[in-house]
């Protein structure tokens, strides 16, 4: 089976789209954002395409495109639609597939379902993106508990931000999780610098191994 990974985060705005762009690039993968909230400005699919230099043919269209930049359940309500969680089915692709969630694991899609419930149905390994800033230990360990409570396979944690060796090691130890590496904040954030930073800070071989 072709490699498939879900990229989620401990919160919104932590850099998982930037990480997804780099990972999609290095794997020569397709990218899918099932639910996009907020259509003003650059969408996550557009950002991944730009930062990863991903051909448009490898960007899978979103299942739901919601105008309001809010939690999917609220954005959908404002748009007058209902997100059918059961309709979210990973596309079949001839290349590896990177799927990016919205916000954190317990972001509601509707009044009954959070994103983690969908991940549990998919049973695709999850990469959890986490900040290195103050507060991340609590947020990351709670997120790992939420994943394991639903028997979702955890591929590992990817840290984003300035290096915090103790924070990264205690999360790996207490969370019983593999630390995949750390992506530093890049200024300027360009496709070339992103590709270089990812290759310097992550073991690409871990992501290239085909699932059993």
GROMACS .gro file of C-alpha atoms in nm:
model
  212
    1UNK     CA    1   0.000   0.000   0.000
    2UNK     CA    2   0.125   0.352  -0.085
    3UNK     CA    3   0.234   0.563   0.211
    4UNK     CA    4  -0.049   0.773   0.358
    5UNK     CA    5  -0.009   1.008   0.655
    6UNK     CA    6  -0.241   1.244   0.838
    7UNK     CA    7  -0.090   1.571   0.962
    8UNK     CA    8  -0.267   1.727   1.258
    9UNK     CA    9  -0.166   1.966   1.534
   10UNK     CA   10  -0.204   2.044   1.899
   11UNK     CA   11  -0.376   2.370   1.805
   12UNK     CA   12  -0.444   2.598   1.511
   13UNK     CA   13  -0.181   2.821   1.355
   14UNK     CA   14   0.121   2.620   1.470
   15UNK     CA   15   0.273   2.559   1.128
   16UNK     CA   16   0.128   2.224   1.022
   17UNK     CA   17   0.050   2.357   0.674
   18UNK     CA   18   0.414   2.458   0.629
   19UNK     CA   19   0.520   2.115   0.756
   20UNK     CA   20   0.269   1.950   0.521
   21UNK     CA   21   0.411   2.143   0.225
   22UNK     CA   22   0.763   2.023   0.304
   23UNK     CA   23   0.653   1.664   0.360
   24UNK     CA   24   0.443   1.658   0.042
   25UNK     CA   25   0.745   1.789  -0.148
   26UNK     CA   26   0.996   1.539  -0.011
   27UNK     CA   27   0.766   1.240  -0.068
   28UNK     CA   28   0.653   1.348  -0.414
   29UNK     CA   29   0.309   1.310  -0.261
   30UNK     CA   30  -0.045   1.425  -0.328
   31UNK     CA   31  -0.204   1.661  -0.073
   32UNK     CA   32  -0.563   1.671   0.051
   33UNK     CA   33  -0.727   1.915   0.290
   34UNK     CA   34  -1.070   1.760   0.354
   35UNK     CA   35  -1.227   2.071   0.508
   36UNK     CA   36  -1.112   2.428   0.443
   37UNK     CA   37  -1.258   2.703   0.660
   38UNK     CA   38  -1.198   3.056   0.532
   39UNK     CA   39  -1.162   3.133   0.162
   40UNK     CA   40  -1.039   3.490   0.176
   41UNK     CA   41  -0.669   3.503   0.100
   42UNK     CA   42  -0.454   3.197   0.043
   43UNK     CA   43  -0.608   2.862   0.135
   44UNK     CA   44  -0.402   2.580   0.288
   45UNK     CA   45  -0.406   2.389  -0.040
   46UNK     CA   46  -0.275   2.695  -0.222
   47UNK     CA   47  -0.006   2.749   0.043
   48UNK     CA   48   0.109   2.387   0.017
   49UNK     CA   49   0.118   2.411  -0.361
   50UNK     CA   50   0.326   2.731  -0.346
   51UNK     CA   51   0.566   2.640  -0.064
   52UNK     CA   52   0.619   2.280  -0.176
   53UNK     CA   53   0.616   2.359  -0.547
   54UNK     CA   54   0.353   2.089  -0.583
   55UNK     CA   55   0.198   2.047  -0.930
   56UNK     CA   56  -0.173   2.126  -0.934
   57UNK     CA   57  -0.246   1.767  -1.042
   58UNK     CA   58  -0.122   1.648  -0.701
   59UNK     CA   59  -0.350   1.882  -0.503
   60UNK     CA   60  -0.675   1.699  -0.436
   61UNK     CA   61  -0.977   1.933  -0.415
   62UNK     CA   62  -1.129   1.986  -0.072
   63UNK     CA   63  -1.447   1.799   0.016
   64UNK     CA   64  -1.585   2.112   0.187
   65UNK     CA   65  -1.488   2.473   0.118
   66UNK     CA   66  -1.637   2.703   0.383
   67UNK     CA   67  -1.628   3.081   0.355
   68UNK     CA   68  -1.596   3.176   0.723
   69UNK     CA   69  -1.257   3.140   0.900
   70UNK     CA   70  -1.397   2.954   1.201
   71UNK     CA   71  -1.434   2.604   1.342
   72UNK     CA   72  -1.574   2.383   1.063
   73UNK     CA   73  -1.903   2.319   1.244
   74UNK     CA   74  -1.967   2.693   1.282
   75UNK     CA   75  -1.842   2.786   0.936
   76UNK     CA   76  -2.066   2.520   0.784
   77UNK     CA   77  -2.365   2.643   0.985
   78UNK     CA   78  -2.307   2.999   0.864
   79UNK     CA   79  -2.285   2.868   0.506
   80UNK     CA   80  -2.612   2.678   0.555
   81UNK     CA   81  -2.468   2.330   0.507
   82UNK     CA   82  -2.404   2.022   0.721
   83UNK     CA   83  -2.069   1.843   0.709
   84UNK     CA   84  -2.131   1.473   0.654
   85UNK     CA   85  -1.838   1.316   0.836
   86UNK     CA   86  -1.903   0.973   0.681
   87UNK     CA   87  -1.857   1.128   0.338
   88UNK     CA   88  -1.495   1.216   0.418
   89UNK     CA   89  -1.310   0.931   0.251
   90UNK     CA   90  -0.938   0.955   0.162
   91UNK     CA   91  -0.893   0.967  -0.215
   92UNK     CA   92  -0.714   0.690  -0.401
   93UNK     CA   93  -0.391   0.825  -0.546
   94UNK     CA   94  -0.105   0.676  -0.741
   95UNK     CA   95   0.144   0.861  -0.522
   96UNK     CA   96   0.183   0.893  -0.144
   97UNK     CA   97  -0.090   1.101   0.020
   98UNK     CA   98  -0.063   1.371   0.287
   99UNK     CA   99  -0.392   1.463   0.454
  100UNK     CA  100  -0.405   1.778   0.667
  101UNK     CA  101  -0.669   1.823   0.934
  102UNK     CA  102  -0.814   2.152   1.055
  103UNK     CA  103  -0.695   2.294   1.386
  104UNK     CA  104  -0.655   2.032   1.659
  105UNK     CA  105  -0.788   1.682   1.709
  106UNK     CA  106  -1.111   1.775   1.884
  107UNK     CA  107  -1.221   2.042   1.639
  108UNK     CA  108  -1.591   1.975   1.568
  109UNK     CA  109  -1.707   1.898   1.215
  110UNK     CA  110  -2.069   1.899   1.328
  111UNK     CA  111  -2.256   1.868   1.658
  112UNK     CA  112  -2.176   1.496   1.684
  113UNK     CA  113  -1.829   1.444   1.535
  114UNK     CA  114  -1.479   1.579   1.588
  115UNK     CA  115  -1.188   1.535   1.349
  116UNK     CA  116  -1.032   1.264   1.568
  117UNK     CA  117  -1.342   1.049   1.516
  118UNK     CA  118  -1.279   1.060   1.141
  119UNK     CA  119  -0.911   0.977   1.190
  120UNK     CA  120  -1.013   0.676   1.399
  121UNK     CA  121  -1.229   0.548   1.114
  122UNK     CA  122  -0.948   0.595   0.863
  123UNK     CA  123  -0.677   0.424   1.073
  124UNK     CA  124  -0.406   0.617   0.887
  125UNK     CA  125  -0.092   0.696   1.092
  126UNK     CA  126  -0.090   1.049   1.233
  127UNK     CA  127   0.195   1.297   1.252
  128UNK     CA  128   0.124   1.534   1.542
  129UNK     CA  129   0.273   1.881   1.494
  130UNK     CA  130   0.357   2.059   1.817
  131UNK     CA  131   0.502   2.395   1.911
  132UNK     CA  132   0.818   2.413   2.117
  133UNK     CA  133   0.687   2.712   2.313
  134UNK     CA  134   0.565   2.726   2.674
  135UNK     CA  135   0.251   2.519   2.725
  136UNK     CA  136   0.328   2.266   2.456
  137UNK     CA  137   0.402   1.978   2.695
  138UNK     CA  138   0.046   1.982   2.828
  139UNK     CA  139  -0.113   2.033   2.487
  140UNK     CA  140   0.094   1.762   2.321
  141UNK     CA  141   0.045   1.500   2.592
  142UNK     CA  142  -0.329   1.567   2.594
  143UNK     CA  143  -0.339   1.530   2.216
  144UNK     CA  144  -0.152   1.199   2.236
  145UNK     CA  145  -0.403   1.076   2.494
  146UNK     CA  146  -0.690   1.174   2.264
  147UNK     CA  147  -0.531   0.980   1.977
  148UNK     CA  148  -0.470   0.669   2.183
  149UNK     CA  149  -0.814   0.678   2.343
  150UNK     CA  150  -0.951   0.628   1.991
  151UNK     CA  151  -0.684   0.371   1.893
  152UNK     CA  152  -0.548   0.600   1.621
  153UNK     CA  153  -0.198   0.496   1.508
  154UNK     CA  154   0.063   0.762   1.594
  155UNK     CA  155   0.352   0.795   1.351
  156UNK     CA  156   0.536   1.049   1.566
  157UNK     CA  157   0.561   1.410   1.679
  158UNK     CA  158   0.708   1.685   1.462
  159UNK     CA  159   0.818   1.992   1.656
  160UNK     CA  160   0.796   2.341   1.509
  161UNK     CA  161   0.983   2.641   1.648
  162UNK     CA  162   1.305   2.721   1.829
  163UNK     CA  163   1.494   2.429   1.980
  164UNK     CA  164   1.391   2.331   2.335
  165UNK     CA  165   1.580   2.008   2.404
  166UNK     CA  166   1.422   1.936   2.743
  167UNK     CA  167   1.070   2.001   2.618
  168UNK     CA  168   1.118   1.777   2.317
  169UNK     CA  169   1.274   1.494   2.518
  170UNK     CA  170   1.016   1.497   2.800
  171UNK     CA  171   0.730   1.483   2.546
  172UNK     CA  172   0.894   1.190   2.370
  173UNK     CA  173   0.953   1.008   2.701
  174UNK     CA  174   0.626   1.075   2.881
  175UNK     CA  175   0.420   1.053   2.565
  176UNK     CA  176   0.590   0.728   2.460
  177UNK     CA  177   0.621   0.869   2.111
  178UNK     CA  178   0.886   0.903   1.844
  179UNK     CA  179   1.031   1.250   1.793
  180UNK     CA  180   1.054   1.293   1.416
  181UNK     CA  181   1.254   1.616   1.422
  182UNK     CA  182   1.208   1.990   1.451
  183UNK     CA  183   1.129   2.242   1.181
  184UNK     CA  184   1.263   2.587   1.276
  185UNK     CA  185   1.064   2.900   1.203
  186UNK     CA  186   1.195   3.039   0.873
  187UNK     CA  187   1.226   3.406   0.789
  188UNK     CA  188   1.193   3.449   0.500
  189UNK     CA  189   0.975   3.147   0.439
  190UNK     CA  190   1.061   3.041   0.084
  191UNK     CA  191   1.026   2.708  -0.098
  192UNK     CA  192   1.404   2.669  -0.120
  193UNK     CA  193   1.468   2.741   0.249
  194UNK     CA  194   1.180   2.517   0.353
  195UNK     CA  195   1.309   2.225   0.148
  196UNK     CA  196   1.660   2.272   0.289
  197UNK     CA  197   1.542   2.304   0.651
  198UNK     CA  198   1.326   1.992   0.626
  199UNK     CA  199   1.606   1.782   0.482
  200UNK     CA  200   1.851   1.906   0.745
  201UNK     CA  201   1.622   1.842   1.043
  202UNK     CA  202   1.429   1.525   0.959
  203UNK     CA  203   1.528   1.170   0.869
  204UNK     CA  204   1.363   1.142   0.530
  205UNK     CA  205   1.399   0.765   0.541
  206UNK     CA  206   1.142   0.742   0.821
  207UNK     CA  207   0.875   0.889   0.592
  208UNK     CA  208   0.978   0.694   0.284
  209UNK     CA  209   0.934   0.349   0.436
  210UNK     CA  210   0.630   0.177   0.293
  211UNK     CA  211   0.368   0.068   0.549
  212UNK     CA  212   0.350  -0.303   0.619
   0.00000   0.00000   0.00000
